[in-house]
mmCIF file of C-alpha atoms and ligand atoms in Angstrom:
data_model
loop_
_atom_site.group_PDB
_atom_site.id
_atom_site.type_symbol
_atom_site.label_atom_id
_atom_site.label_comp_id
_atom_site.label_asym_id
_atom_site.label_seq_id
_atom_site.Cartn_x
_atom_site.Cartn_y
_atom_site.Cartn_z
ATOM 1 C CA MET A 1 103.125 117.022 88.092
ATOM 2 C CA ARG A 2 101.402 119.877 86.273
ATOM 3 C CA CYS A 3 101.468 119.942 82.567
ATOM 4 C CA GLY A 4 99.727 121.401 79.623
ATOM 5 C CA PHE A 5 97.793 124.874 79.268
ATOM 6 C CA ASN A 6 96.173 124.684 82.554
ATOM 7 C CA THR A 7 99.463 125.330 84.534
ATOM 8 C CA THR A 8 99.630 128.945 84.651
ATOM 9 C CA VAL A 9 101.033 129.601 88.030
ATOM 10 C CA ASN A 10 98.095 130.758 90.548
ATOM 11 C CA SER A 11 95.528 130.198 87.965
ATOM 12 C CA THR A 12 92.252 130.299 89.455
ATOM 13 C CA PRO A 13 90.571 126.965 89.374
ATOM 14 C CA PRO A 14 87.836 126.705 86.516
ATOM 15 C CA SER A 15 84.035 126.314 87.311
ATOM 16 C CA ARG A 16 83.639 122.983 88.814
ATOM 17 C CA LEU A 17 81.524 119.966 87.949
ATOM 18 C CA THR A 18 80.716 117.609 91.112
ATOM 19 C CA ILE A 19 79.798 114.098 90.014
ATOM 20 C CA ASN A 20 78.528 111.812 92.849
ATOM 21 C CA LEU A 21 79.431 108.539 92.173
ATOM 22 C CA ASP A 22 77.972 107.083 95.387
ATOM 23 C CA ALA A 23 74.619 108.542 94.297
ATOM 24 C CA ILE A 24 74.955 106.847 90.995
ATOM 25 C CA ALA A 25 75.690 103.466 92.783
ATOM 26 C CA ALA A 26 72.592 104.248 95.032
ATOM 27 C CA ASN A 27 70.631 104.892 92.113
ATOM 28 C CA TRP A 28 71.506 101.560 90.374
ATOM 29 C CA ARG A 29 70.527 99.620 93.736
ATOM 30 C CA LEU A 30 67.210 101.398 93.706
ATOM 31 C CA LEU A 31 66.578 100.221 90.080
ATOM 32 C CA ASP A 32 67.691 96.962 90.688
ATOM 33 C CA ALA A 33 65.500 96.632 93.661
ATOM 34 C CA ARG A 34 62.449 97.128 91.524
ATOM 35 C CA HIS A 35 62.332 94.049 89.541
ATOM 36 C CA PRO A 36 63.551 90.316 90.287
ATOM 37 C CA GLY A 37 65.719 90.328 87.199
ATOM 38 C CA GLN A 38 69.115 91.777 86.397
ATOM 39 C CA THR A 39 69.939 95.518 85.918
ATOM 40 C CA ALA A 40 72.608 96.550 83.623
ATOM 41 C CA GLY A 41 74.304 99.806 83.527
ATOM 42 C CA VAL A 42 74.282 101.911 80.283
ATOM 43 C CA VAL A 43 77.419 103.700 79.980
ATOM 44 C CA LYS A 44 77.442 104.611 76.361
ATOM 45 C CA ALA A 45 78.476 108.233 75.392
ATOM 46 C CA ASN A 46 81.159 108.325 78.301
ATOM 47 C CA ALA A 47 78.333 107.341 80.914
ATOM 48 C CA TYR A 48 76.119 110.249 79.421
ATOM 49 C CA GLY A 49 79.216 112.623 79.687
ATOM 50 C CA LEU A 50 79.834 111.973 83.438
ATOM 51 C CA GLY A 51 83.154 109.606 82.863
ATOM 52 C CA ALA A 52 82.660 106.140 82.112
ATOM 53 C CA THR A 53 85.999 105.065 83.556
ATOM 54 C CA TYR A 54 84.693 106.359 87.012
ATOM 55 C CA VAL A 55 81.086 105.204 86.681
ATOM 56 C CA ALA A 56 81.727 101.848 85.194
ATOM 57 C CA PRO A 57 84.001 100.604 88.035
ATOM 58 C CA LYS A 58 81.715 102.123 90.749
ATOM 59 C CA LEU A 59 78.724 100.313 89.249
ATOM 60 C CA PHE A 60 80.688 97.008 89.026
ATOM 61 C CA ALA A 61 81.729 97.505 92.621
ATOM 62 C CA ALA A 62 77.816 97.936 93.364
ATOM 63 C CA GLY A 63 76.935 94.573 91.993
ATOM 64 C CA CYS A 64 76.245 95.492 88.131
ATOM 65 C CA LYS A 65 77.284 92.684 86.004
ATOM 66 C CA HIS A 66 76.138 93.935 82.433
ATOM 67 C CA PHE A 67 77.330 97.053 80.669
ATOM 68 C CA PHE A 68 76.058 98.654 77.507
ATOM 69 C CA THR A 69 78.225 100.827 75.311
ATOM 70 C CA ALA A 70 77.455 102.300 72.052
ATOM 71 C CA HIS A 71 80.893 101.999 70.283
ATOM 72 C CA LEU A 72 83.129 99.310 70.438
ATOM 73 C CA ALA A 73 86.120 101.841 71.454
ATOM 74 C CA GLU A 74 83.776 102.803 74.255
ATOM 75 C CA ALA A 75 83.511 98.981 75.194
ATOM 76 C CA LEU A 76 87.213 98.623 75.107
ATOM 77 C CA THR A 77 87.801 101.578 77.407
ATOM 78 C CA ILE A 78 85.657 99.984 80.374
ATOM 79 C CA ARG A 79 86.523 96.279 79.706
ATOM 80 C CA PRO A 80 89.592 96.041 82.057
ATOM 81 C CA LEU A 81 87.579 98.124 84.638
ATOM 82 C CA VAL A 82 84.900 95.720 85.245
ATOM 83 C CA GLY A 83 86.105 92.356 86.209
ATOM 84 C CA GLN A 84 84.209 89.312 84.626
ATOM 85 C CA ALA A 85 81.188 91.654 83.856
ATOM 86 C CA GLN A 86 79.294 91.126 80.468
ATOM 87 C CA VAL A 87 80.089 94.035 78.435
ATOM 88 C CA MET A 88 77.859 94.705 75.150
ATOM 89 C CA VAL A 89 78.005 97.022 72.087
ATOM 90 C CA LEU A 90 74.716 98.377 71.034
ATOM 91 C CA HIS A 91 76.019 99.289 67.547
ATOM 92 C CA GLY A 92 76.911 95.747 66.928
ATOM 93 C CA VAL A 93 79.728 94.381 64.849
ATOM 94 C CA LEU A 94 81.187 95.688 61.668
ATOM 95 C CA PRO A 95 83.406 94.004 58.978
ATOM 96 C CA GLY A 96 86.929 93.389 60.442
ATOM 97 C CA GLU A 97 85.783 93.804 63.986
ATOM 98 C CA ALA A 98 84.752 90.481 65.165
ATOM 99 C CA GLU A 99 88.113 89.054 66.300
ATOM 100 C CA ILE A 100 88.412 92.270 68.496
ATOM 101 C CA PHE A 101 85.097 91.611 70.309
ATOM 102 C CA VAL A 102 86.296 87.896 70.985
ATOM 103 C CA GLN A 103 89.541 88.694 72.040
ATOM 104 C CA HIS A 104 88.314 91.141 74.472
ATOM 105 C CA ASP A 105 85.413 89.219 75.629
ATOM 106 C CA ILE A 106 82.931 91.922 74.368
ATOM 107 C CA THR A 107 79.495 90.941 73.029
ATOM 108 C CA PRO A 108 77.849 92.396 70.186
ATOM 109 C CA VAL A 109 73.964 93.356 69.957
ATOM 110 C CA LEU A 110 73.435 92.092 66.342
ATOM 111 C CA SER A 111 70.721 94.303 64.557
ATOM 112 C CA SER A 112 70.577 93.007 60.959
ATOM 113 C CA LEU A 113 71.182 90.023 58.883
ATOM 114 C CA PRO A 114 74.548 91.021 57.572
ATOM 115 C CA GLU A 115 75.686 91.229 61.207
ATOM 116 C CA VAL A 116 74.292 87.892 61.946
ATOM 117 C CA ALA A 117 76.413 86.651 59.012
ATOM 118 C CA LEU A 118 79.568 88.588 59.918
ATOM 119 C CA TRP A 119 79.114 86.929 63.773
ATOM 120 C CA GLY A 120 78.461 83.385 62.178
ATOM 121 C CA ALA A 121 81.251 83.581 60.007
ATOM 122 C CA ALA A 122 83.539 84.512 62.858
ATOM 123 C CA ALA A 123 82.377 81.557 65.042
ATOM 124 C CA LYS A 124 83.104 79.208 62.205
ATOM 125 C CA ARG A 125 86.554 80.849 61.659
ATOM 126 C CA LEU A 126 87.399 80.446 65.263
ATOM 127 C CA GLY A 127 85.767 76.995 65.685
ATOM 128 C CA ARG A 128 83.674 78.013 68.687
ATOM 129 C CA ARG A 129 80.122 79.246 69.410
ATOM 130 C CA LEU A 130 79.861 82.906 70.145
ATOM 131 C CA PRO A 131 77.410 84.759 72.238
ATOM 132 C CA ALA A 132 75.196 87.510 71.088
ATOM 133 C CA PHE A 133 72.349 89.871 71.670
ATOM 134 C CA LEU A 134 69.668 90.055 68.839
ATOM 135 C CA GLN A 135 67.920 93.275 68.634
ATOM 136 C CA ILE A 136 64.306 93.421 66.989
ATOM 137 C CA ASP A 137 62.900 96.276 65.645
ATOM 138 C CA THR A 138 59.363 96.598 67.364
ATOM 139 C CA GLY A 139 58.692 100.077 66.334
ATOM 140 C CA MET A 140 61.271 102.342 66.401
ATOM 141 C CA SER A 141 62.681 101.788 62.762
ATOM 142 C CA ARG A 142 66.275 102.511 64.074
ATOM 143 C CA LEU A 143 68.169 99.543 64.957
ATOM 144 C CA GLY A 144 67.151 95.880 64.994
ATOM 145 C CA LEU A 145 65.824 93.121 62.452
ATOM 146 C CA SER A 146 62.517 94.067 60.746
ATOM 147 C CA PHE A 147 59.786 91.408 60.708
ATOM 148 C CA GLU A 148 60.730 90.442 57.209
ATOM 149 C CA GLU A 149 64.391 89.580 58.289
ATOM 150 C CA ILE A 150 63.103 87.767 61.100
ATOM 151 C CA GLU A 151 60.816 85.780 58.813
ATOM 152 C CA ARG A 152 63.937 84.940 56.735
ATOM 153 C CA LEU A 153 65.858 83.921 59.811
ATOM 154 C CA PHE A 154 63.034 81.556 60.930
ATOM 155 C CA ASN A 155 63.178 79.949 57.624
ATOM 156 C CA ASN A 156 67.035 79.467 57.435
ATOM 157 C CA PRO A 157 67.770 78.365 60.979
ATOM 158 C CA ASP A 158 71.385 77.287 59.747
ATOM 159 C CA TRP A 159 72.344 81.180 59.552
ATOM 160 C CA LEU A 160 72.374 81.307 63.275
ATOM 161 C CA THR A 161 74.906 78.316 63.233
ATOM 162 C CA GLY A 162 77.692 78.925 65.791
ATOM 163 C CA ILE A 163 75.796 81.962 67.260
ATOM 164 C CA ASN A 164 74.462 81.441 70.863
ATOM 165 C CA ILE A 165 71.574 84.280 71.095
ATOM 166 C CA ILE A 166 71.583 84.942 74.854
ATOM 167 C CA TYR A 167 69.053 87.727 74.887
ATOM 168 C CA VAL A 168 66.691 89.196 72.392
ATOM 169 C CA MET A 169 66.374 92.989 72.964
ATOM 170 C CA THR A 170 64.280 95.592 71.631
ATOM 171 C CA HIS A 171 64.074 99.500 72.713
ATOM 172 C CA LEU A 172 60.795 100.978 73.905
ATOM 173 C CA MET A 173 59.914 104.198 71.946
ATOM 174 C CA ASN A 174 57.461 106.050 74.577
ATOM 175 C CA ALA A 175 58.576 104.283 77.900
ATOM 176 C CA GLU A 176 58.373 107.673 79.791
ATOM 177 C CA ILE A 177 54.469 108.053 78.552
ATOM 178 C CA ALA A 178 53.219 105.130 80.611
ATOM 179 C CA GLU A 179 49.802 105.138 79.132
ATOM 180 C CA HIS A 180 51.067 105.356 75.556
ATOM 181 C CA PRO A 181 49.807 102.140 73.529
ATOM 182 C CA SER A 182 52.950 101.682 71.775
ATOM 183 C CA ASN A 183 54.325 100.114 74.960
ATOM 184 C CA ALA A 184 51.932 97.162 75.052
ATOM 185 C CA ALA A 185 52.216 96.819 71.444
ATOM 186 C CA GLN A 186 56.040 96.600 71.439
ATOM 187 C CA TYR A 187 55.854 94.065 74.564
ATOM 188 C CA GLN A 188 53.556 92.169 72.378
ATOM 189 C CA ARG A 189 55.708 91.757 69.234
ATOM 190 C CA ILE A 190 58.901 90.998 71.291
ATOM 191 C CA SER A 191 57.084 88.154 73.174
ATOM 192 C CA GLN A 192 55.786 86.878 69.790
ATOM 193 C CA PHE A 193 59.414 86.607 68.284
ATOM 194 C CA GLN A 194 60.503 84.852 71.876
ATOM 195 C CA ARG A 195 57.964 82.245 71.281
ATOM 196 C CA GLN A 196 58.860 81.816 67.629
ATOM 197 C CA PHE A 197 62.309 81.001 68.458
ATOM 198 C CA GLN A 198 61.853 79.062 71.758
ATOM 199 C CA ALA A 199 62.536 75.643 70.163
ATOM 200 C CA GLN A 200 65.807 76.758 68.613
ATOM 201 C CA PHE A 201 66.903 78.993 71.650
ATOM 202 C CA PRO A 202 65.119 77.752 74.621
ATOM 203 C CA ASP A 203 67.239 79.534 77.190
ATOM 204 C CA MET A 204 67.146 82.889 75.289
ATOM 205 C CA LYS A 205 66.164 85.677 77.830
ATOM 206 C CA LEU A 206 64.573 89.244 77.244
ATOM 207 C CA SER A 207 65.930 92.497 77.436
ATOM 208 C CA LEU A 208 63.455 95.394 77.297
ATOM 209 C CA ALA A 209 63.214 98.113 79.675
ATOM 210 C CA ASN A 210 65.206 101.396 79.756
ATOM 211 C CA SER A 211 65.213 103.736 82.852
ATOM 212 C CA SER A 212 61.403 104.576 82.257
ATOM 213 C CA GLY A 213 60.589 101.043 81.338
ATOM 214 C CA LEU A 214 61.326 100.162 84.811
ATOM 215 C CA PHE A 215 58.425 102.187 85.903
ATOM 216 C CA LEU A 216 55.844 100.515 83.715
ATOM 217 C CA ALA A 217 53.988 97.460 84.553
ATOM 218 C CA PRO A 218 56.504 94.731 85.948
ATOM 219 C CA GLN A 219 56.699 92.395 82.850
ATOM 220 C CA PHE A 220 58.644 95.688 81.051
ATOM 221 C CA ALA A 221 61.374 95.316 83.360
ATOM 222 C CA SER A 222 62.205 91.614 81.857
ATOM 223 C CA ASP A 223 65.138 89.563 82.595
ATOM 224 C CA LEU A 224 67.898 92.461 81.903
ATOM 225 C CA ALA A 225 66.740 96.114 82.443
ATOM 226 C CA ARG A 226 68.933 98.608 80.615
ATOM 227 C CA PRO A 227 68.875 101.962 82.456
ATOM 228 C CA GLY A 228 70.996 104.814 81.678
ATOM 229 C CA ALA A 229 69.577 108.308 82.282
ATOM 230 C CA ALA A 230 68.088 107.216 85.607
ATOM 231 C CA LEU A 231 71.302 106.338 86.885
ATOM 232 C CA TYR A 232 72.664 109.856 86.425
ATOM 233 C CA GLY A 233 69.620 111.501 88.236
ATOM 234 C CA ILE A 234 67.222 112.191 85.232
ATOM 235 C CA ASN A 235 63.641 111.809 86.022
ATOM 236 C CA PRO A 236 62.333 108.513 84.450
ATOM 237 C CA THR A 237 58.710 109.426 85.537
ATOM 238 C CA PRO A 238 58.184 112.912 83.869
ATOM 239 C CA GLY A 239 55.386 115.035 85.706
ATOM 240 C CA GLN A 240 56.016 113.098 88.876
ATOM 241 C CA ALA A 241 58.396 113.316 91.676
ATOM 242 C CA ASN A 242 61.945 112.130 90.787
ATOM 243 C CA PRO A 243 62.575 108.906 92.849
ATOM 244 C CA LEU A 244 66.289 109.016 91.991
ATOM 245 C CA HIS A 245 69.278 110.675 93.731
ATOM 246 C CA PRO A 246 70.745 113.997 92.156
ATOM 247 C CA VAL A 247 74.000 113.168 90.757
ATOM 248 C CA VAL A 248 75.444 116.409 89.346
ATOM 249 C CA ALA A 249 76.328 119.824 90.526
ATOM 250 C CA LEU A 250 77.949 122.737 88.407
ATOM 251 C CA HIS A 251 79.398 125.695 89.967
ATOM 252 C CA GLY A 252 80.306 128.564 87.626
ATOM 253 C CA LYS A 253 83.295 130.787 88.491
ATOM 254 C CA ILE A 254 82.410 134.728 88.630
ATOM 255 C CA ILE A 255 85.225 136.489 86.896
ATOM 256 C CA ALA A 256 83.764 139.915 86.697
ATOM 257 C CA LEU A 257 81.078 142.085 88.621
ATOM 258 C CA ARG A 258 79.768 145.253 87.475
ATOM 259 C CA ASP A 259 77.107 147.796 88.287
ATOM 260 C CA ILE A 260 75.063 149.182 85.499
ATOM 261 C CA LYS A 261 72.321 151.864 85.246
ATOM 262 C CA PRO A 262 68.933 151.454 84.059
ATOM 263 C CA GLY A 263 68.635 151.078 80.166
ATOM 264 C CA THR A 264 72.163 149.542 79.906
ATOM 265 C CA GLU A 265 72.205 146.465 77.572
ATOM 266 C CA VAL A 266 73.903 143.264 78.540
ATOM 267 C CA GLY A 267 75.607 140.819 75.789
ATOM 268 C CA TYR A 268 75.370 140.373 72.086
ATOM 269 C CA ASN A 269 72.746 142.182 70.344
ATOM 270 C CA GLY A 270 71.365 143.716 73.820
ATOM 271 C CA VAL A 271 68.639 141.068 74.142
ATOM 272 C CA TRP A 272 68.351 142.160 77.717
ATOM 273 C CA ALA A 273 68.563 145.653 79.454
ATOM 274 C CA ALA A 274 68.527 146.707 83.099
ATOM 275 C CA GLN A 275 65.096 148.170 84.031
ATOM 276 C CA ARG A 276 66.856 149.405 87.399
ATOM 277 C CA PRO A 277 70.347 149.890 88.964
ATOM 278 C CA SER A 278 71.705 146.294 88.529
ATOM 279 C CA ARG A 279 74.711 144.500 89.429
ATOM 280 C CA ILE A 280 75.704 141.886 86.755
ATOM 281 C CA ALA A 281 77.986 138.973 87.296
ATOM 282 C CA THR A 282 79.861 137.364 84.507
ATOM 283 C CA VAL A 283 80.505 133.634 84.888
ATOM 284 C CA ALA A 284 83.117 131.682 83.021
ATOM 285 C CA VAL A 285 80.748 129.143 81.401
ATOM 286 C CA GLY A 286 79.269 129.391 78.139
ATOM 287 C CA TYR A 287 77.772 127.249 75.170
ATOM 288 C CA ALA A 288 81.214 125.579 74.360
ATOM 289 C CA ASP A 289 80.992 124.222 77.942
ATOM 290 C CA GLY A 290 77.438 122.907 77.267
ATOM 291 C CA TYR A 291 75.623 125.798 78.617
ATOM 292 C CA PHE A 292 73.302 126.036 75.707
ATOM 293 C CA ARG A 293 72.754 129.387 73.989
ATOM 294 C CA SER A 294 68.929 128.652 74.032
ATOM 295 C CA LEU A 295 69.097 129.173 77.820
ATOM 296 C CA THR A 296 69.322 133.221 76.734
ATOM 297 C CA ASN A 297 67.171 134.832 79.300
ATOM 298 C CA ARG A 298 65.657 131.574 80.222
ATOM 299 C CA ALA A 299 67.650 130.119 83.476
ATOM 300 C CA CYS A 300 68.997 131.138 86.708
ATOM 301 C CA GLY A 301 72.079 130.606 88.626
ATOM 302 C CA TYR A 302 71.678 130.483 92.407
ATOM 303 C CA PHE A 303 73.873 131.564 95.542
ATOM 304 C CA ASP A 304 72.866 130.152 98.708
ATOM 305 C CA GLY A 305 69.853 129.306 97.226
ATOM 306 C CA THR A 306 68.919 132.894 96.146
ATOM 307 C CA PRO A 307 68.259 133.002 92.223
ATOM 308 C CA ALA A 308 70.185 134.941 89.917
ATOM 309 C CA PRO A 309 68.334 135.414 86.515
ATOM 310 C CA LEU A 310 70.489 134.625 83.452
ATOM 311 C CA VAL A 311 70.335 137.834 81.634
ATOM 312 C CA GLY A 312 71.293 138.491 78.004
ATOM 313 C CA ARG A 313 72.899 136.104 75.474
ATOM 314 C CA VAL A 314 75.014 133.029 76.395
ATOM 315 C CA SER A 315 78.295 133.566 74.728
ATOM 316 C CA MET A 316 80.786 130.898 73.852
ATOM 317 C CA ASP A 317 82.737 131.265 77.196
ATOM 318 C CA LEU A 318 80.844 133.522 79.333
ATOM 319 C CA THR A 319 77.377 133.997 80.612
ATOM 320 C CA THR A 320 75.883 137.107 82.615
ATOM 321 C CA PHE A 321 73.513 136.835 85.664
ATOM 322 C CA ASP A 322 71.695 139.621 87.348
ATOM 323 C CA VAL A 323 72.782 139.319 91.014
ATOM 324 C CA THR A 324 71.304 142.687 92.035
ATOM 325 C CA GLU A 325 69.484 140.716 94.931
ATOM 326 C CA ILE A 326 72.650 139.038 96.282
ATOM 327 C CA ALA A 327 74.607 140.746 98.837
ATOM 328 C CA ASN A 328 78.395 140.180 99.391
ATOM 329 C CA LEU A 329 79.433 138.524 96.157
ATOM 330 C CA ASN A 330 83.081 138.672 95.287
ATOM 331 C CA LEU A 331 85.293 137.728 92.258
ATOM 332 C CA GLY A 332 86.160 134.039 92.462
ATOM 333 C CA ASP A 333 82.768 133.213 94.095
ATOM 334 C CA SER A 334 80.716 130.780 91.980
ATOM 335 C CA LEU A 335 76.884 130.422 91.097
ATOM 336 C CA GLU A 336 75.259 127.167 91.345
ATOM 337 C CA LEU A 337 74.203 126.415 87.519
ATOM 338 C CA LEU A 338 73.276 122.948 88.238
ATOM 339 C CA GLY A 339 72.443 121.233 91.668
ATOM 340 C CA PRO A 340 69.646 121.067 93.930
ATOM 341 C CA HIS A 341 67.945 124.275 92.789
ATOM 342 C CA CYS A 342 68.425 123.661 88.977
ATOM 343 C CA THR A 343 68.380 119.927 88.077
ATOM 344 C CA PRO A 344 69.408 118.765 84.620
ATOM 345 C CA ASP A 345 65.662 118.333 83.841
ATOM 346 C CA ASP A 346 65.040 121.754 84.973
ATOM 347 C CA LEU A 347 67.790 123.280 82.768
ATOM 348 C CA ALA A 348 66.601 120.760 79.897
ATOM 349 C CA ARG A 349 63.088 122.646 80.319
ATOM 350 C CA ALA A 350 64.639 125.878 79.720
ATOM 351 C CA ALA A 351 66.626 124.910 76.627
ATOM 352 C CA ASN A 352 63.864 123.111 75.276
ATOM 353 C CA THR A 353 65.593 119.809 75.327
ATOM 354 C CA ASN A 354 65.974 116.813 77.646
ATOM 355 C CA GLY A 355 68.278 116.024 80.627
ATOM 356 C CA TYR A 356 70.046 113.513 78.446
ATOM 357 C CA GLU A 357 71.223 116.206 76.127
ATOM 358 C CA VAL A 358 72.276 118.740 79.181
ATOM 359 C CA LEU A 359 74.395 115.871 80.568
ATOM 360 C CA THR A 360 76.096 114.541 77.294
ATOM 361 C CA ALA A 361 76.907 118.360 76.498
ATOM 362 C CA LEU A 362 78.719 118.949 79.697
ATOM 363 C CA GLY A 363 82.221 120.543 78.498
ATOM 364 C CA ALA A 364 85.628 119.314 79.022
ATOM 365 C CA ARG A 365 86.768 122.610 80.564
ATOM 366 C CA TYR A 366 85.301 122.085 84.124
ATOM 367 C CA GLU A 367 87.300 121.002 86.863
ATOM 368 C CA ARG A 368 85.675 117.533 87.521
ATOM 369 C CA HIS A 369 85.278 116.525 91.078
ATOM 370 C CA TYR A 370 84.267 112.993 91.747
ATOM 371 C CA ILE A 371 82.735 111.823 95.028
ATOM 372 C CA GLY A 372 83.120 108.259 96.027
ATOM 373 C CA ALA A 373 85.752 107.164 93.267
ATOM 374 C CA VAL A 374 86.698 103.399 93.413
ATOM 375 C CA PRO A 375 90.378 103.186 93.988
ATOM 376 C CA ALA A 376 92.316 101.846 90.813
ATOM 377 C CA THR A 377 93.214 98.399 91.292
HETATM 378 C C1 LIG B 401 70.574 104.635 75.560
HETATM 379 C C2 LIG B 401 69.663 103.246 75.483
HETATM 380 C C3 LIG B 401 69.323 102.635 76.651
HETATM 381 C C4 LIG B 401 69.289 103.468 77.930
HETATM 382 O O1 LIG B 401 68.142 104.403 77.789
HETATM 383 P P1 LIG B 401 67.780 105.447 79.074
HETATM 384 O O2 LIG B 401 66.546 106.035 78.465
HETATM 385 O O3 LIG B 401 68.763 106.188 79.171
HETATM 386 O O4 LIG B 401 67.529 104.742 80.328
HETATM 387 C C5 LIG B 401 68.967 101.357 76.705
HETATM 388 N N1 LIG B 401 68.615 100.613 75.611
HETATM 389 C C6 LIG B 401 69.025 101.132 74.520
HETATM 390 C C7 LIG B 401 69.019 100.346 73.218
HETATM 391 C C8 LIG B 401 69.675 102.644 74.326
HETATM 392 O O5 LIG B 401 70.220 102.970 73.102
#
């Protein structure tokens, strides 16, 4: 049944975003094969914008048994789709939420003493030992127990009564810069913590690497790696060849074509003007779709591999491309805006951001086409 505002009879399908779930699964296997430990799937922010309800079951079918989300709501969304896999919430537990975690078998990442107290109180109330990850701040000053908090915890071991710390974790701040001294320093600090708490939690494991961390020295992979970006095709080793499979393609629909004379300005504020007789294609993608305004005059669309420079300002719903060099274009044809000729990392460079932001900004108006979706059970 068709319903909603997309139902106009004979409406042209909008621009199309293709998400290759088979490539995501292949990327997970490739990352998992890099080390002897376990490999989680980080599916926060709707699996970096690509659709957590598609990505999580696909990773689960590929063998992934650990998932990380940022929010509890995200964890609740994927929980029924990943069988007995362990689901962790990076943002941890807030007052009033503990019972929801327990009821849905979701594990919090505890990052402060108040959270430890909350989780301990829930364990006492429920009369059972509750699992948790414990996050240590080894350098980012963002989330995680500080050194002072760790000392207090060490001197008050009863604060952890009822809590089973299954993993201690920390997050690398410069993992994509292999030679950065902070990597070794952070490793040093987390190992020290693990030794300190060895007696209390002899089975406690270590979770350290994000995507780029899996490409550092072997010990960084740890017992449980937490890649996100690399699953989705972002290059974890900037400056070197990308070892991952590409995952997304975006094809923007041409809804107008016009021929303009030399000197004619294009778009808001006329920040581009034709130097020669030019053909301009207007594509139904704009900054409201996550095609950043900062790409103005700085990116290309492609047709059968031939580049068509983005000319003029990116507007909310429209972007203009110089297609003078491309013969035989028609209304309704599409330009490749993301794909083999322009990866999310390429577009990110042009927009002065990173591939993570390109993916998480991908808009809601595209027709989303999934390759290799796991049938719903
Ligand atoms: C987002 C996140 C990850 C995944 O990082 P990538 O660079 O996308 O691989 C891992 N751990 C934590 C704590 C995160 O917040």
